[in-house]
C-alpha cells in the first residue's frame, strides 16, 4: 500500500486524524491493566460530562454508533424489556423525524436501530407546522445534522427544540465533525437544550479513530450505556476498548487545553502559506473559504483551476496528485475547483503536498 496525505479535511475514509504521543502513551498504559469495563465507562463518562459541561456522557465506537444508540434510546428509554425487542419495533414509538433536505448517508444508522424515518420539508422550504404535524403518538425523536448538512431551507435548531419539547419529544444532534469551536460540545445541549449530541473522537479531537462521544441528558445517555458494550444489546458490536476510552479522554483533555488553539493556528498559517505561494501563479485562482466544506470554523484554500492556461483539466490534476509516490488527496468542489484543508496535515505533509502540486501544474 501507498501512504496517503489527505487535504480533504479529517475524513474517516483516509484514517481521520493522527494521535499525539501522549495519547499513544495513555493507551499503552491503559492496555497494561484489566479493569471493570462498566466502571471505566461510568468514570470516563462522568469525567467527559464534567469537561464538556453536560449532564452525562458515554463513549462509543464512533459517531455512526452514536446514531444507532441514540435512536435506540429514543425508542426504548431505559426499559430493558423494550431494549430486548430491538430491532423489531412494531407497536413501539419508533418514528424519527428528519428533514428531507438532511437525508444523508448516515441515516441508515438511525434506521439500523429499528426506527422508521418520517420526513418533513422539501428541498426548498420547511414550515414549523410540518414538524408539528409530523409529531404524533409514534414519534420517538427528532434528529438534526448541523454543519454541511444544514441549509437555509430547514428549520432552525431553536425552533425544532421548542416544538419538540412542547410535545415531550427528544432532539438529537449529530455534530460528529462540528469542532472547532469546542464550545459546540456544550452549545447544542446545555445552551440550546437539545437532549443529546454526538461527536467523533477521531476527527478534531484527535483521539482513537474508533471512538465517539454521546453527550447530554442523563436519561438518554444512560439508555445508550445500557445498550452499549460491555452490555448485551444492539450496541454490543460497537465496542470501545479500555485503551480507546482512555486515549479519547487524554485527547479530549488536550483538545480543551490548548489543542484547539493550536488547530486554529496551524490551519491559518498553512492557508496563508498556500495563498502567498499561489499569488501570481498563472491558471490558479485561490481564495480562502471559512467555515470549511464540513461547516467547521476553520479556513481552507479553494483553488479555481483554469484548464486553458494550465493545459490540464481539474480532474487530470487530481488524478496526477493521487498517482504520486505518497498519494495526495485533495478536495474537489464545483466543476473546476480543488480545495486544500491543512487540518489533517503535519507540517511535512503540507510541504510535500505543495511541492507535488507545483510539479503537477507546471
Ligand atoms: C463523520 C461523521 C459520522 C460518522 O462518524 P464516525 O466517528 O466515523 O463513526 C456521522 N455523522 C456525521 C455528520 C459525520 O460527519
XYZ file of C-alpha atoms and ligand atoms in Angstrom:
377
model
C 0.000 0.000 0.000
C 1.000 3.593 -0.515
C 0.645 6.181 2.191
C -1.970 8.917 1.683
C -1.717 12.590 2.503
C -5.243 13.921 2.529
C -6.071 17.610 2.437
C -9.787 16.848 2.245
C -10.481 17.604 5.934
C -10.225 14.826 8.544
C -12.234 12.223 6.682
C -12.798 8.802 8.208
C -12.123 7.197 4.831
C -8.492 8.408 4.949
C -7.957 7.495 8.574
C -9.334 10.557 10.378
C -6.646 12.233 12.473
C -3.205 11.334 13.787
C -2.821 10.753 17.509
C -0.363 12.677 19.661
C 2.394 10.780 21.526
C 0.683 11.427 24.903
C -2.463 9.751 23.591
C -0.482 6.698 22.497
C 1.254 6.574 25.858
C -2.057 6.745 27.730
C -3.463 3.963 25.568
C -0.451 1.723 26.168
C -0.716 2.303 29.877
C -4.448 1.564 29.917
C -3.908 -1.587 27.929
C -1.471 -2.912 30.522
C -4.210 -3.269 33.130
C -7.511 -5.074 33.154
C -10.405 -3.185 34.687
C -14.139 -3.487 35.178
C -15.358 -2.017 31.884
C -18.679 -0.855 33.326
C -16.789 1.072 35.973
C -14.395 2.567 33.403
C -17.336 3.624 31.218
C -19.030 5.260 34.186
C -15.891 7.091 35.358
C -14.845 8.196 31.870
C -18.420 9.298 31.122
C -18.545 11.377 34.301
C -15.154 12.965 33.520
C -16.167 13.808 29.952
C -19.523 15.178 31.108
C -17.672 17.460 33.536
C -15.152 18.600 30.915
C -17.948 19.413 28.441
C -20.468 20.897 30.907
C -23.005 18.163 30.176
C -25.177 16.099 32.498
C -23.813 12.791 31.218
C -21.582 11.219 28.559
C -20.939 7.779 27.084
C -18.004 6.681 24.935
C -18.883 4.555 21.943
C -17.041 3.346 18.842
C -17.749 6.403 16.663
C -20.484 8.815 15.695
C -22.219 6.274 13.480
C -22.542 4.049 16.559
C -23.796 7.110 18.429
C -26.612 7.421 15.907
C -27.642 3.778 16.375
C -27.582 4.069 20.179
C -29.365 7.419 20.372
C -32.096 6.233 18.008
C -32.474 3.063 20.085
C -32.552 5.121 23.304
C -35.318 7.349 21.882
C -37.358 4.227 21.138
C -36.824 2.262 24.350
C -35.965 4.782 27.050
C -34.393 2.918 29.976
C -36.738 -0.055 29.712
C -34.692 -3.268 29.345
C -37.715 -5.226 28.122
C -38.067 -2.864 25.163
C -34.303 -2.940 24.538
C -34.534 -6.696 24.288
C -37.003 -6.411 21.391
C -34.802 -4.338 19.092
C -34.509 -4.051 16.165
C -38.183 -5.098 15.974
C -40.215 -2.090 16.969
C -43.783 -2.916 15.947
C -46.135 -1.359 18.449
C -43.438 0.894 19.958
C -42.810 4.591 19.441
C -40.472 4.077 16.520
C -40.642 7.141 14.305
C -37.708 9.514 13.983
C -38.426 12.840 12.307
C -35.779 14.209 9.952
C -35.724 16.991 7.363
C -35.969 15.600 3.838
C -33.183 18.065 2.976
C -30.959 16.450 5.642
C -31.294 12.844 4.478
C -27.707 11.625 4.145
C -25.501 8.536 4.006
C -25.529 8.191 7.817
C -29.285 7.873 8.248
C -29.027 4.104 7.714
C -27.515 4.112 11.208
C -30.702 5.647 12.623
C -32.819 3.050 10.813
C -30.489 0.273 11.986
C -31.980 0.601 15.491
C -35.410 -0.249 14.091
C -36.562 3.331 13.592
C -38.683 4.468 10.701
C -37.802 7.887 9.299
C -40.561 10.435 8.871
C -39.505 13.254 6.561
C -40.531 16.876 6.767
C -39.974 19.768 4.387
C -38.834 19.885 0.804
C -35.616 20.810 -0.930
C -36.810 24.408 -0.987
C -38.501 25.098 2.318
C -39.702 23.728 5.665
C -42.509 25.224 7.749
C -42.862 24.843 11.536
C -46.344 23.341 11.042
C -44.775 20.468 9.110
C -42.848 19.455 12.202
C -45.871 19.975 14.468
C -47.950 17.793 12.146
C -45.264 15.086 11.888
C -45.086 14.601 15.658
C -47.628 12.050 16.810
C -48.114 9.133 19.174
C -45.396 7.095 17.485
C -42.727 9.800 17.451
C -39.597 8.670 19.282
C -37.315 11.615 18.495
C -36.088 14.247 16.071
C -32.601 14.069 14.555
C -30.747 17.127 13.290
C -27.438 17.463 11.385
C -25.628 20.836 11.698
C -22.710 21.998 9.541
C -22.542 20.848 5.958
C -25.997 19.233 6.083
C -27.732 22.400 7.270
C -29.190 24.911 4.844
C -31.427 27.942 4.699
C -34.406 25.795 3.847
C -34.572 23.840 7.112
C -35.978 24.835 10.482
C -33.634 26.454 12.965
C -32.473 24.117 15.702
C -34.011 26.520 18.263
C -37.404 26.171 16.566
C -37.087 22.385 16.386
C -36.250 22.150 20.084
C -39.093 24.455 21.071
C -41.697 22.496 19.099
C -40.286 19.106 20.155
C -40.185 19.928 23.848
C -43.751 21.229 23.847
C -44.664 17.707 22.826
C -42.126 15.938 25.062
C -40.079 14.578 22.176
C -36.252 14.427 22.438
C -33.937 16.122 19.930
C -30.606 14.517 18.969
C -27.875 16.491 17.164
C -25.322 14.585 15.082
C -22.405 17.019 15.430
C -19.788 14.377 14.530
C -17.450 16.791 12.743
C -18.622 20.094 14.277
C -15.397 21.008 16.110
C -13.969 23.600 16.309
C -15.340 25.524 18.038
C -15.023 23.330 21.103
C -17.913 25.284 22.623
C -20.167 23.133 20.422
C -19.542 20.377 22.995
C -21.942 22.258 25.287
C -23.717 24.653 22.921
C -26.234 22.229 21.351
C -27.121 20.503 24.614
C -26.518 22.811 27.584
C -27.131 26.140 25.853
C -29.717 25.303 23.188
C -31.456 22.475 25.022
C -31.003 19.501 22.664
C -31.331 16.222 24.579
C -28.189 14.624 23.143
C -25.305 15.480 20.830
C -22.869 13.125 19.114
C -19.175 13.835 18.340
C -16.452 11.730 16.708
C -13.325 11.043 18.753
C -11.171 10.545 15.664
C -11.819 13.866 13.931
C -10.805 17.221 15.507
C -10.439 15.761 18.997
C -7.537 13.653 17.721
C -8.404 10.540 19.723
C -8.595 6.940 18.508
C -10.433 6.752 15.184
C -12.818 4.142 16.560
C -14.263 6.369 19.263
C -17.172 8.744 19.590
C -18.992 10.539 22.384
C -22.679 10.792 23.202
C -23.337 13.823 25.401
C -26.459 15.187 27.007
C -29.333 14.394 29.305
C -28.868 11.603 31.783
C -31.936 9.590 30.690
C -30.779 9.273 27.069
C -27.103 8.722 27.850
C -27.940 6.047 30.427
C -30.188 4.261 27.953
C -27.322 4.332 25.414
C -24.929 2.896 28.003
C -27.437 0.151 28.841
C -27.423 -0.904 25.180
C -23.699 -0.462 24.532
C -20.723 -2.745 25.133
C -19.962 -4.435 27.523
C -23.717 -4.946 27.937
C -25.766 -7.133 25.621
C -27.977 -5.254 23.188
C -27.937 -3.527 19.797
C -24.817 -1.588 20.756
C -22.744 -4.581 21.788
C -20.956 -4.821 18.406
C -19.929 -1.146 18.754
C -17.244 -1.676 21.345
C -14.736 0.875 22.595
C -11.873 -0.879 24.391
C -10.259 0.372 27.582
C -7.316 1.785 25.654
C -9.710 3.543 23.264
C -11.655 5.113 26.126
C -8.523 6.314 27.906
C -6.981 7.548 24.633
C -10.114 9.554 23.912
C -10.104 11.055 27.412
C -6.474 12.063 27.035
C -7.075 13.561 23.566
C -10.141 15.500 24.728
C -8.230 16.813 27.710
C -5.531 18.073 25.361
C -8.035 19.491 22.860
C -9.735 21.589 25.523
C -6.411 22.696 26.976
C -4.637 24.361 24.057
C -5.188 21.762 21.310
C -7.963 23.740 19.712
C -5.870 26.932 19.765
C -3.035 25.058 18.014
C -5.500 23.690 15.464
C -6.680 27.215 14.573
C -3.093 28.500 14.338
C -1.973 25.556 12.167
C -4.846 25.970 9.727
C -4.437 29.742 9.486
C -0.669 29.541 8.997
C -0.834 26.978 6.185
C -3.701 28.737 4.416
C -1.602 31.895 4.429
C 1.382 29.925 3.100
C -0.634 28.451 0.206
C -2.248 31.809 -0.595
C 1.118 33.587 -0.693
C 2.786 30.933 -2.831
C -0.038 30.979 -5.343
C -0.190 34.734 -5.779
C 0.888 35.475 -9.335
C 0.798 31.813 -10.447
C -0.956 31.597 -13.783
C -4.032 29.383 -14.087
C -4.689 29.102 -10.324
C -7.111 31.474 -8.608
C -7.070 30.765 -4.876
C -9.381 32.086 -2.182
C -9.932 31.253 1.482
C -13.209 29.624 2.484
C -14.379 29.697 6.117
C -16.301 27.858 7.511
C -14.767 24.983 5.574
C -16.519 22.339 3.488
C -17.615 20.434 6.636
C -19.039 23.577 8.216
C -16.209 23.749 10.772
C -14.887 27.121 11.920
C -11.580 26.567 10.061
C -10.170 28.107 6.895
C -9.328 26.088 3.780
C -7.968 27.212 0.417
C -10.217 26.778 -2.603
C -8.404 26.942 -5.950
C -10.168 27.634 -9.202
C -8.310 25.812 -11.978
C -8.084 27.345 -15.444
C -7.547 24.380 -17.776
C -6.819 26.605 -20.800
C -3.834 28.229 -19.115
C -2.551 25.048 -17.456
C -3.236 22.713 -20.367
C -4.737 20.272 -17.850
C -8.210 19.769 -16.511
C -9.066 19.868 -12.808
C -9.660 16.116 -12.863
C -6.301 15.427 -14.543
C -4.606 17.385 -11.746
C -6.499 15.453 -9.066
C -5.542 12.144 -10.716
C -1.881 13.123 -11.042
C -1.714 14.033 -7.340
C -3.282 10.712 -6.382
C -0.697 8.896 -8.547
C 2.254 10.370 -6.584
C 4.650 8.144 -4.626
C 2.869 9.192 -1.459
C -0.692 9.659 -2.695
C -2.091 13.170 -2.366
C -5.828 13.531 -1.947
C -7.311 16.990 -2.402
C -10.928 18.031 -2.077
C -12.991 18.882 -5.135
C -15.839 21.333 -5.353
C -17.882 22.514 -8.296
C -16.769 21.850 -11.866
C -13.317 23.357 -11.785
C -12.150 23.733 -8.191
C -9.952 21.826 -5.778
C -9.611 22.657 -2.116
C -6.849 22.174 0.434
C -7.666 21.837 4.115
C -4.424 21.939 6.117
C -6.286 20.444 9.090
C -5.252 16.767 8.718
C -1.697 17.593 7.552
C 1.509 17.693 9.514
C 3.927 20.461 8.506
C 5.915 17.912 6.492
C 2.721 16.698 4.763
C 1.726 20.272 3.937
C 5.132 20.921 2.334
C 5.089 17.643 0.396
C 1.630 18.481 -0.910
C 2.752 21.908 -2.076
C 5.829 20.502 -3.879
C 3.695 17.904 -5.700
C 1.048 20.444 -6.646
C 3.693 22.724 -8.158
C 5.129 19.782 -10.173
C 1.720 18.693 -11.384
C 0.588 22.126 -12.578
C 3.877 23.185 -14.188
C -18.019 11.508 10.382
C -19.491 11.549 10.594
C -20.184 10.442 11.110
C -19.501 9.125 11.375
O -18.543 9.266 12.338
P -17.590 8.050 12.772
O -16.940 8.572 14.017
O -16.655 7.814 11.634
O -18.477 6.874 13.034
C -21.531 10.557 11.355
N -22.187 11.702 11.086
C -21.569 12.792 10.572
C -22.351 14.029 10.311
C -20.189 12.746 10.305
O -19.568 13.830 9.810
